[in-house]
Short mmCIF file of C-alpha atoms in Angstrom, two decimals:
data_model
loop_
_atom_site.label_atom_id
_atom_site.label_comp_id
_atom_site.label_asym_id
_atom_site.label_seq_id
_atom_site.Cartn_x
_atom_site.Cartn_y
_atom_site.Cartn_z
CA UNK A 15 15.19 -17.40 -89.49
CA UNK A 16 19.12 -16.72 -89.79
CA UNK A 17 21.06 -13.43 -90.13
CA UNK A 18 21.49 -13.33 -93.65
CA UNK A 19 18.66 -13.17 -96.01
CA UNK A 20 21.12 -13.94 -99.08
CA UNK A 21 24.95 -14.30 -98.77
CA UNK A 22 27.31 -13.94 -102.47
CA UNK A 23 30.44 -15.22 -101.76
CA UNK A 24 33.64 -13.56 -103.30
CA UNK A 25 35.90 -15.17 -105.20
CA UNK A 26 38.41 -14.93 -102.41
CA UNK A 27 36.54 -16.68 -100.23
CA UNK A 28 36.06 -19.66 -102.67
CA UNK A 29 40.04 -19.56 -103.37
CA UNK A 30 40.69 -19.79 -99.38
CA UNK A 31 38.60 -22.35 -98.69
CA UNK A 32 39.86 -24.57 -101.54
CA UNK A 33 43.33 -23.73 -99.69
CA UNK A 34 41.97 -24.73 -96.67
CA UNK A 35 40.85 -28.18 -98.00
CA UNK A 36 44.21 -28.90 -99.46
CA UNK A 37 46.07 -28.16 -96.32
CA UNK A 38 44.12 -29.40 -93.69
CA UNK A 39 41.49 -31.86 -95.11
CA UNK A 40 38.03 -31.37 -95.43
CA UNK A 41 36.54 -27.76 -94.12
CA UNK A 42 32.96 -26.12 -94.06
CA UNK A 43 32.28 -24.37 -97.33
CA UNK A 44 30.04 -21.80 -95.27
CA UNK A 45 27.92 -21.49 -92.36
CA UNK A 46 25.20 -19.28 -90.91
CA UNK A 47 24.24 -18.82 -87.27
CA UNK A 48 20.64 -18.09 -86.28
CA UNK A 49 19.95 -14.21 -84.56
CA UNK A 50 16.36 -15.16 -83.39
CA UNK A 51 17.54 -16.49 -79.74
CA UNK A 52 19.99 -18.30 -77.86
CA UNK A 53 20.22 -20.91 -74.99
CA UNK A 54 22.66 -21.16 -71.20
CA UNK A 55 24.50 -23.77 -70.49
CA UNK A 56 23.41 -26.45 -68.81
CA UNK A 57 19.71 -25.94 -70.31
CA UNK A 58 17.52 -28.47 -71.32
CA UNK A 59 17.82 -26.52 -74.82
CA UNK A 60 21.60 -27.80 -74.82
CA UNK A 61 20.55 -31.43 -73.24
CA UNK A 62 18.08 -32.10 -76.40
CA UNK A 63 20.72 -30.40 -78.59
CA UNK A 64 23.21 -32.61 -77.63
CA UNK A 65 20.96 -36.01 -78.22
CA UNK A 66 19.71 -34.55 -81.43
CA UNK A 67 23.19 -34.75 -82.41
CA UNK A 68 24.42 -38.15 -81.34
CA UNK A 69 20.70 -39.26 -83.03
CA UNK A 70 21.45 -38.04 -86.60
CA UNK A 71 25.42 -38.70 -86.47
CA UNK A 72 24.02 -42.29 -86.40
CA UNK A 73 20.45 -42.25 -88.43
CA UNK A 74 22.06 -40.12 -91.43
CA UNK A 75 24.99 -42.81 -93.00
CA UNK A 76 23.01 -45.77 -93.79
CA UNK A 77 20.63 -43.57 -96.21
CA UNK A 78 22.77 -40.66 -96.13
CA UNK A 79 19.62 -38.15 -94.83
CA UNK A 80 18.03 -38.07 -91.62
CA UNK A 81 15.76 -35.36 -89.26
CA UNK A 82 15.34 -36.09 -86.04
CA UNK A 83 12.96 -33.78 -83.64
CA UNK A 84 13.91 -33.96 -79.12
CA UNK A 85 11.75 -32.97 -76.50
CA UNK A 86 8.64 -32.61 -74.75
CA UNK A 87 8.29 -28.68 -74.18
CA UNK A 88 7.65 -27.09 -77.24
CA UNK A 89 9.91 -24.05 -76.42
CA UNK A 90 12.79 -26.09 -75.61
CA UNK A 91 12.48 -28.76 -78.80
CA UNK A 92 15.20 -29.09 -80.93
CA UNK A 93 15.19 -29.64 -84.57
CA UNK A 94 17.62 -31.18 -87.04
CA UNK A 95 18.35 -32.40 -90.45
CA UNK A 96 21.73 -33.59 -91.74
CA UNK A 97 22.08 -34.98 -95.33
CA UNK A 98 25.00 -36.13 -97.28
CA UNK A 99 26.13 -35.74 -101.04
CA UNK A 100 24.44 -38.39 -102.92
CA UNK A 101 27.58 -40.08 -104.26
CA UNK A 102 29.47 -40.28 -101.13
CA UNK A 103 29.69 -43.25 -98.94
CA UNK A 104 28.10 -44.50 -95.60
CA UNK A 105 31.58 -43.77 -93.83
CA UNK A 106 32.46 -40.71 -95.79
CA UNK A 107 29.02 -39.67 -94.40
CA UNK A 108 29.63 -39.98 -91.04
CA UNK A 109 32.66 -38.71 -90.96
CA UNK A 110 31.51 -35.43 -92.57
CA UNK A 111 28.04 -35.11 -90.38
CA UNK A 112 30.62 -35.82 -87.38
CA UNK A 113 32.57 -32.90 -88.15
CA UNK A 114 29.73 -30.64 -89.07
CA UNK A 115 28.13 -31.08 -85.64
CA UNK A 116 31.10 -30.33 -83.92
CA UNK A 117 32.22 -27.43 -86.09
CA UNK A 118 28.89 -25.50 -86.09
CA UNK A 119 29.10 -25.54 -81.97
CA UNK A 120 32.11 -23.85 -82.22
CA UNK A 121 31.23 -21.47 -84.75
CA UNK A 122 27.46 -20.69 -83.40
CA UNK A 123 27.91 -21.51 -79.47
CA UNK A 124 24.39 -20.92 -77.94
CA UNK A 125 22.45 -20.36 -80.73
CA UNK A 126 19.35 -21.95 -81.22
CA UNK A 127 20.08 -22.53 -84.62
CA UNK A 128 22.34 -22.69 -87.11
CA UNK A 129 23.11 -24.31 -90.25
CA UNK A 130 26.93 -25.13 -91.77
CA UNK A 131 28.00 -26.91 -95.41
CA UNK A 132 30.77 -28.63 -96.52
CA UNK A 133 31.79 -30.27 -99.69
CA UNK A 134 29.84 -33.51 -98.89
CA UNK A 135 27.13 -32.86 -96.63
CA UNK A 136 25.15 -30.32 -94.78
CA UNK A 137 23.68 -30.16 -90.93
CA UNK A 138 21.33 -27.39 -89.52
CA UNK A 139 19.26 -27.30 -86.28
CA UNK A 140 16.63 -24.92 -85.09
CA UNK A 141 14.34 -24.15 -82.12
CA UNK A 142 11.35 -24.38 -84.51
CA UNK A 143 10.02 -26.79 -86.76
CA UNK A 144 11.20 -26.39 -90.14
CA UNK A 145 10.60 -30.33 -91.59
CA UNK A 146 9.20 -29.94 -95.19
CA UNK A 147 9.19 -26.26 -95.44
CA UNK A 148 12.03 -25.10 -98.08
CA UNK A 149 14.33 -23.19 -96.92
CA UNK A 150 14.13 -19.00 -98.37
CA UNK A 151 16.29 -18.01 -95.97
CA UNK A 152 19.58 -19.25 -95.92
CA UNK A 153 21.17 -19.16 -99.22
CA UNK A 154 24.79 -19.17 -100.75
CA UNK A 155 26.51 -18.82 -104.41
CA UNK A 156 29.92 -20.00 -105.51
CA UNK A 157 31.33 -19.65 -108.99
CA UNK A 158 34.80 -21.59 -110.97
CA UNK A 159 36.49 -17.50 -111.59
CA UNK A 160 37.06 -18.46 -115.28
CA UNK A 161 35.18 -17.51 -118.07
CA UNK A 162 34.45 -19.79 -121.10
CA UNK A 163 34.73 -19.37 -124.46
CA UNK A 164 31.12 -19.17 -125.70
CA UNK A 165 29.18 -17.83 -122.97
CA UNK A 166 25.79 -18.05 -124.67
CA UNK A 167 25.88 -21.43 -125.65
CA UNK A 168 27.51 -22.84 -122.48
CA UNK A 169 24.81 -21.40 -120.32
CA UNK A 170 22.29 -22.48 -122.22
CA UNK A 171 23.53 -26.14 -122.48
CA UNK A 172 23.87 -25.67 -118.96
CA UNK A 173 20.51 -24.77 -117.80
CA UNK A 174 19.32 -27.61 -120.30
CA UNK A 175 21.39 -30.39 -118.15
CA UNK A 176 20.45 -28.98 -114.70
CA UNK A 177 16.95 -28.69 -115.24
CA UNK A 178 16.92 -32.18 -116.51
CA UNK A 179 18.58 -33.03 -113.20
CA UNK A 180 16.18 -31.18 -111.19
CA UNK A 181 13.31 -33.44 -112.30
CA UNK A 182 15.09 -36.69 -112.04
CA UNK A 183 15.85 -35.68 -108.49
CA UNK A 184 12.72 -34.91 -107.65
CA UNK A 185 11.24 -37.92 -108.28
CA UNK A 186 13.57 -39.85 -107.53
CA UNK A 187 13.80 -41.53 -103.83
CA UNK A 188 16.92 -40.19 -102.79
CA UNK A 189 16.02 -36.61 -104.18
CA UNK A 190 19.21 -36.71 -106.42
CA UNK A 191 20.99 -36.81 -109.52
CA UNK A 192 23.75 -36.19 -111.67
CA UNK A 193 24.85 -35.97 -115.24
CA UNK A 194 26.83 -34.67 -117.58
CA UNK A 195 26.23 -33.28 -121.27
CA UNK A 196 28.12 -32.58 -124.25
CA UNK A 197 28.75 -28.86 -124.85
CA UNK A 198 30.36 -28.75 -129.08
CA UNK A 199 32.82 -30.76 -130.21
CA UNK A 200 34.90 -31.90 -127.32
CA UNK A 201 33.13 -29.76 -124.23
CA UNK A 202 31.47 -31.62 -121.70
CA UNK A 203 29.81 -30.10 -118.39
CA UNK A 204 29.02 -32.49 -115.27
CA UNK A 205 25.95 -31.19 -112.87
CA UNK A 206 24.10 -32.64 -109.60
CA UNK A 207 21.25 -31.97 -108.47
CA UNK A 208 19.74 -32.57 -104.92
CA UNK A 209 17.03 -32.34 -102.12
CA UNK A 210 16.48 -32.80 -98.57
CA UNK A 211 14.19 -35.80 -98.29
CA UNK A 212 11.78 -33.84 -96.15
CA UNK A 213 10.37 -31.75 -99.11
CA UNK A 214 7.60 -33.57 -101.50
CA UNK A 215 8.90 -34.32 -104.94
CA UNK A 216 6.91 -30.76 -106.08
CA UNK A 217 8.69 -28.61 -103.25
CA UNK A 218 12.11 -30.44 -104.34
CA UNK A 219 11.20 -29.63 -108.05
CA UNK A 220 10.62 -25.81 -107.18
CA UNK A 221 13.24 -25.06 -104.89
CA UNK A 222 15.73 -26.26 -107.72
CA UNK A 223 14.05 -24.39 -110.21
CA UNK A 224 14.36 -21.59 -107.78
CA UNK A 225 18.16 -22.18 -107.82
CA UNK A 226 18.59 -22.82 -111.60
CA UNK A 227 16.98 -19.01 -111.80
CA UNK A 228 19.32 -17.65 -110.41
CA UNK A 229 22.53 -19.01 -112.56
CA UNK A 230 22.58 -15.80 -114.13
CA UNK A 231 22.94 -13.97 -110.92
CA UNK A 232 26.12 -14.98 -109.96
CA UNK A 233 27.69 -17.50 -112.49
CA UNK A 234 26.69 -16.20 -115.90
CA UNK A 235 29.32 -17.50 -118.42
CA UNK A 236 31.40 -19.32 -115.44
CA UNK A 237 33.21 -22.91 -116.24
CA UNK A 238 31.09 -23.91 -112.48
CA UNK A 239 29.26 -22.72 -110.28
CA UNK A 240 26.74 -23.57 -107.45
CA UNK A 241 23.98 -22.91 -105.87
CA UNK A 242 23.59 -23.90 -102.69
CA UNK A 243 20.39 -23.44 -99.86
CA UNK A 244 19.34 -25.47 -96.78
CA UNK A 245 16.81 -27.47 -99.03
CA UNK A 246 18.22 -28.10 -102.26
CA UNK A 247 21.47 -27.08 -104.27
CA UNK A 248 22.88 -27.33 -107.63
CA UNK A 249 26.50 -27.36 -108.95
CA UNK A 250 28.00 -27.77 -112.68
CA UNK A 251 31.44 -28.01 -113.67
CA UNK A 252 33.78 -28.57 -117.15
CA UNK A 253 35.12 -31.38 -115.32
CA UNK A 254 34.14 -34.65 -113.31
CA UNK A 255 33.62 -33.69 -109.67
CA UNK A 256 32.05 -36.65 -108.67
CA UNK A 257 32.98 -39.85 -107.53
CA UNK A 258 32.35 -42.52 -109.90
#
Protein backbone atom coordinates (compact mmCIF):
# COMPACT_ATOMS: atom_id res chain seq x y z
CA UNK A 1 0.00 0.00 0.00
CA UNK A 2 2.84 2.62 1.05
CA UNK A 3 6.65 2.46 0.65
CA UNK A 4 7.55 1.26 3.87
CA UNK A 5 6.46 -2.02 5.16
CA UNK A 6 7.74 -1.04 8.84
CA UNK A 7 9.58 2.24 9.71
CA UNK A 8 11.82 2.34 13.49
CA UNK A 9 12.47 5.67 14.16
CA UNK A 10 15.87 6.74 15.76
CA UNK A 11 16.18 8.45 18.64
CA UNK A 12 17.34 11.46 16.74
CA UNK A 13 14.51 11.74 14.94
CA UNK A 14 12.24 11.73 18.09
CA UNK A 15 14.70 14.48 19.72
CA UNK A 16 14.23 16.78 16.42
CA UNK A 17 10.87 16.63 16.20
CA UNK A 18 10.26 17.43 19.90
CA UNK A 19 12.61 20.53 18.85
CA UNK A 20 10.53 21.21 16.17
CA UNK A 21 7.33 21.38 18.33
CA UNK A 22 8.91 23.72 20.79
CA UNK A 23 10.05 26.14 18.20
CA UNK A 24 7.51 26.32 15.81
CA UNK A 25 4.26 24.81 17.28
CA UNK A 26 2.74 21.75 16.47
CA UNK A 27 4.58 19.47 13.58
CA UNK A 28 3.85 15.95 11.98
CA UNK A 29 5.41 13.22 14.07
CA UNK A 30 5.87 11.15 10.69
CA UNK A 31 4.43 10.59 7.42
CA UNK A 32 4.42 8.06 4.60
CA UNK A 33 3.65 8.64 0.93
CA UNK A 34 2.03 5.92 -1.17
CA UNK A 35 4.47 4.31 -4.32
CA UNK A 36 1.47 2.45 -5.96
CA UNK A 37 0.47 5.53 -8.41
CA UNK A 38 0.10 9.07 -8.77
CA UNK A 39 -2.34 11.68 -10.30
CA UNK A 40 -1.78 15.30 -12.94
CA UNK A 41 -2.96 18.24 -12.13
CA UNK A 42 -6.00 19.34 -12.93
CA UNK A 43 -7.45 15.59 -12.76
CA UNK A 44 -10.57 14.63 -11.50
CA UNK A 45 -8.26 12.49 -9.02
CA UNK A 46 -7.14 16.02 -7.55
CA UNK A 47 -10.92 17.55 -7.90
CA UNK A 48 -12.34 14.61 -5.48
CA UNK A 49 -9.11 14.95 -3.47
CA UNK A 50 -9.63 18.32 -2.85
CA UNK A 51 -13.55 17.89 -1.66
CA UNK A 52 -12.56 14.88 0.33
CA UNK A 53 -10.58 17.28 2.20
CA UNK A 54 -12.79 20.26 2.82
CA UNK A 55 -15.52 17.16 3.75
CA UNK A 56 -13.54 15.68 6.68
CA UNK A 57 -11.82 19.13 7.86
CA UNK A 58 -15.52 19.73 8.76
CA UNK A 59 -17.19 16.07 9.60
CA UNK A 60 -14.06 15.08 11.92
CA UNK A 61 -14.30 17.94 15.08
CA UNK A 62 -17.68 17.44 16.36
CA UNK A 63 -16.87 13.54 17.07
CA UNK A 64 -13.32 13.89 16.50
CA UNK A 65 -13.31 10.82 13.57
CA UNK A 66 -14.68 10.90 10.27
CA UNK A 67 -14.18 8.88 6.56
CA UNK A 68 -15.53 10.26 3.85
CA UNK A 69 -15.42 8.34 0.23
CA UNK A 70 -15.77 11.07 -3.48
CA UNK A 71 -16.63 10.04 -6.75
CA UNK A 72 -18.40 8.19 -9.26
CA UNK A 73 -15.53 6.34 -11.31
CA UNK A 74 -14.11 3.81 -9.33
CA UNK A 75 -10.51 4.50 -10.59
CA UNK A 76 -10.65 8.03 -9.80
CA UNK A 77 -12.45 7.68 -6.06
CA UNK A 78 -10.82 9.05 -3.32
CA UNK A 79 -10.66 7.76 0.12
CA UNK A 80 -10.12 9.33 3.54
CA UNK A 81 -10.12 9.02 7.22
CA UNK A 82 -8.94 11.65 9.70
CA UNK A 83 -9.27 11.06 13.51
CA UNK A 84 -8.22 13.04 16.44
CA UNK A 85 -6.64 12.15 19.94
CA UNK A 86 -9.42 11.26 22.15
CA UNK A 87 -8.78 13.93 24.79
CA UNK A 88 -8.38 16.82 22.59
CA UNK A 89 -11.01 19.29 21.78
CA UNK A 90 -13.46 20.04 18.84
CA UNK A 91 -11.18 23.17 17.91
CA UNK A 92 -7.90 21.60 18.77
CA UNK A 93 -9.25 19.03 16.23
CA UNK A 94 -9.70 21.07 13.52
CA UNK A 95 -6.97 22.87 13.78
CA UNK A 96 -4.71 19.77 13.70
CA UNK A 97 -6.79 17.85 10.71
CA UNK A 98 -6.39 21.45 8.98
CA UNK A 99 -2.80 21.29 9.11
CA UNK A 100 -2.45 17.64 8.34
CA UNK A 101 -4.28 18.05 5.03
CA UNK A 102 -2.26 20.74 4.00
CA UNK A 103 1.07 19.35 5.17
CA UNK A 104 0.72 15.86 3.57
CA UNK A 105 0.13 17.79 -0.03
CA UNK A 106 3.24 19.24 0.36
CA UNK A 107 5.08 16.38 1.51
CA UNK A 108 3.34 13.65 -0.98
CA UNK A 109 2.29 16.04 -4.05
CA UNK A 110 0.51 13.68 -6.57
CA UNK A 111 0.31 10.72 -4.80
CA UNK A 112 -2.65 8.84 -4.60
CA UNK A 113 -2.15 8.25 -1.16
CA UNK A 114 -0.58 9.03 1.72
CA UNK A 115 -0.92 9.05 5.31
CA UNK A 116 0.84 11.77 7.98
CA UNK A 117 0.61 11.88 12.16
CA UNK A 118 0.99 14.37 14.52
CA UNK A 119 0.77 14.58 18.22
CA UNK A 120 -3.08 14.91 18.18
CA UNK A 121 -4.48 13.46 15.21
CA UNK A 122 -3.86 11.52 12.10
CA UNK A 123 -5.20 11.93 8.23
CA UNK A 124 -4.54 9.40 5.33
CA UNK A 125 -6.18 9.12 1.86
CA UNK A 126 -5.96 6.48 -0.77
CA UNK A 127 -7.13 5.59 -4.31
CA UNK A 128 -8.63 2.36 -2.88
CA UNK A 129 -10.95 1.49 -0.34
CA UNK A 130 -9.41 0.80 2.83
CA UNK A 131 -12.68 1.54 5.43
CA UNK A 132 -12.57 -1.25 8.12
CA UNK A 133 -9.57 -3.07 6.98
CA UNK A 134 -6.59 -2.52 9.66
CA UNK A 135 -3.93 -1.12 8.53
CA UNK A 136 -0.43 -3.83 8.22
CA UNK A 137 1.20 -1.60 6.29
CA UNK A 138 2.07 1.56 7.57
CA UNK A 139 3.59 1.36 10.90
CA UNK A 140 5.89 3.53 13.22
CA UNK A 141 7.76 3.16 16.80
CA UNK A 142 8.93 5.90 19.12
CA UNK A 143 10.59 5.36 22.46
CA UNK A 144 11.33 8.13 25.87
CA UNK A 145 15.69 7.29 25.36
CA UNK A 146 15.85 6.61 29.15
CA UNK A 147 15.99 3.53 30.79
CA UNK A 148 14.24 2.73 34.14
CA UNK A 149 15.29 1.34 37.05
CA UNK A 150 13.60 -2.08 37.13
CA UNK A 151 13.13 -3.06 33.69
CA UNK A 152 11.30 -6.31 34.39
CA UNK A 153 8.79 -5.09 36.53
CA UNK A 154 8.06 -1.84 34.66
CA UNK A 155 7.33 -3.69 31.49
CA UNK A 156 5.33 -5.95 32.92
CA UNK A 157 3.14 -3.39 34.82
CA UNK A 158 3.13 -1.86 31.60
CA UNK A 159 1.75 -4.41 29.35
CA UNK A 160 -0.81 -5.07 32.32
CA UNK A 161 -2.21 -1.25 31.96
CA UNK A 162 -2.18 -1.19 28.13
CA UNK A 163 -3.86 -4.27 27.57
CA UNK A 164 -6.47 -3.21 29.99
CA UNK A 165 -6.75 -0.13 27.79
CA UNK A 166 -6.96 -2.00 24.68
CA UNK A 167 -10.24 -3.66 25.75
CA UNK A 168 -11.88 -0.65 27.18
CA UNK A 169 -11.22 0.97 23.85
CA UNK A 170 -12.52 -1.47 21.98
CA UNK A 171 -15.69 -1.49 23.26
CA UNK A 172 -16.04 1.54 23.92
CA UNK A 173 -17.87 4.06 21.31
CA UNK A 174 -15.18 6.31 20.71
CA UNK A 175 -12.59 3.36 20.40
CA UNK A 176 -10.48 4.94 23.27
CA UNK A 177 -9.03 5.06 26.54
CA UNK A 178 -6.61 6.01 28.95
CA UNK A 179 -5.22 5.25 32.34
CA UNK A 180 -2.66 5.20 34.47
CA UNK A 181 -1.27 2.53 37.09
CA UNK A 182 0.86 2.42 39.99
CA UNK A 183 4.31 0.93 39.32
CA UNK A 184 6.01 0.34 43.48
CA UNK A 185 5.98 2.72 45.88
CA UNK A 186 5.78 6.08 44.27
CA UNK A 187 5.97 5.01 40.26
CA UNK A 188 3.12 5.66 38.24
CA UNK A 189 2.85 5.06 34.30
CA UNK A 190 -0.03 6.88 32.19
CA UNK A 191 -1.13 4.89 28.76
CA UNK A 192 -3.90 5.51 25.89
CA UNK A 193 -5.16 3.45 23.88
CA UNK A 194 -7.09 4.06 20.54
CA UNK A 195 -8.90 3.03 17.24
CA UNK A 196 -10.17 4.32 14.11
CA UNK A 197 -13.94 4.04 14.36
CA UNK A 198 -14.08 2.16 11.10
CA UNK A 199 -12.72 -1.16 12.59
CA UNK A 200 -15.37 -3.48 14.66
CA UNK A 201 -14.67 -3.57 18.35
CA UNK A 202 -12.75 -7.25 17.52
CA UNK A 203 -10.47 -5.67 14.68
CA UNK A 204 -9.81 -2.62 17.23
CA UNK A 205 -9.07 -5.28 20.00
CA UNK A 206 -6.47 -7.13 17.66
CA UNK A 207 -4.75 -4.47 16.03
CA UNK A 208 -3.83 -3.17 19.65
CA UNK A 209 -2.87 -6.40 20.74
CA UNK A 210 -0.84 -6.44 17.62
CA UNK A 211 0.86 -3.22 18.88
CA UNK A 212 1.20 -4.18 22.60
CA UNK A 213 3.39 -7.29 20.95
CA UNK A 214 5.59 -5.51 19.82
CA UNK A 215 6.67 -3.29 23.08
CA UNK A 216 9.55 -5.40 23.32
CA UNK A 217 10.70 -4.61 19.88
CA UNK A 218 11.54 -1.27 20.23
CA UNK A 219 10.82 0.06 23.83
CA UNK A 220 11.86 -2.77 26.13
CA UNK A 221 12.72 -1.19 29.55
CA UNK A 222 11.95 2.54 28.11
CA UNK A 223 10.23 5.27 30.63
CA UNK A 224 7.59 5.68 27.08
CA UNK A 225 7.15 4.63 24.20
CA UNK A 226 4.56 4.26 21.33
CA UNK A 227 3.27 2.47 18.95
CA UNK A 228 1.72 3.97 16.38
CA UNK A 229 -0.19 2.47 12.84
CA UNK A 230 -2.93 3.90 10.56
CA UNK A 231 -5.62 1.90 12.64
CA UNK A 232 -4.80 1.93 16.13
CA UNK A 233 -1.78 3.14 18.40
CA UNK A 234 -0.63 2.93 21.85
CA UNK A 235 1.63 5.20 24.00
CA UNK A 236 2.76 4.98 27.88
CA UNK A 237 4.69 7.35 29.75
CA UNK A 238 6.15 7.96 33.68
CA UNK A 239 4.34 11.08 33.44
CA UNK A 240 0.82 12.69 32.59
CA UNK A 241 0.70 13.38 28.85
CA UNK A 242 -2.75 13.95 28.64
CA UNK A 243 -4.98 16.64 29.05
CA UNK A 244 -7.10 16.39 31.98
Amino acid sequence: MYSLKLFTIILFSLTLALILQTSFGAAPIFHFCSSSENFTSHSLYESNLKTLINSLIDKTPPTGFGVVSVGQYQNQKAYGLSLCRGDVSASECKTCVSEATKEILNLCPYNKGAIIWYDNCLFKYLDTDFNGKIDEANKFFLWNGQNVSDPNMFNYMTKELLSVLAYKASVDPKMYASGKLMIGVSEKVYGLAQCTRDLTSMGCKKCLDDAISELPSCCDGEQGGRVVGGSCNIRYEIYPFLKE
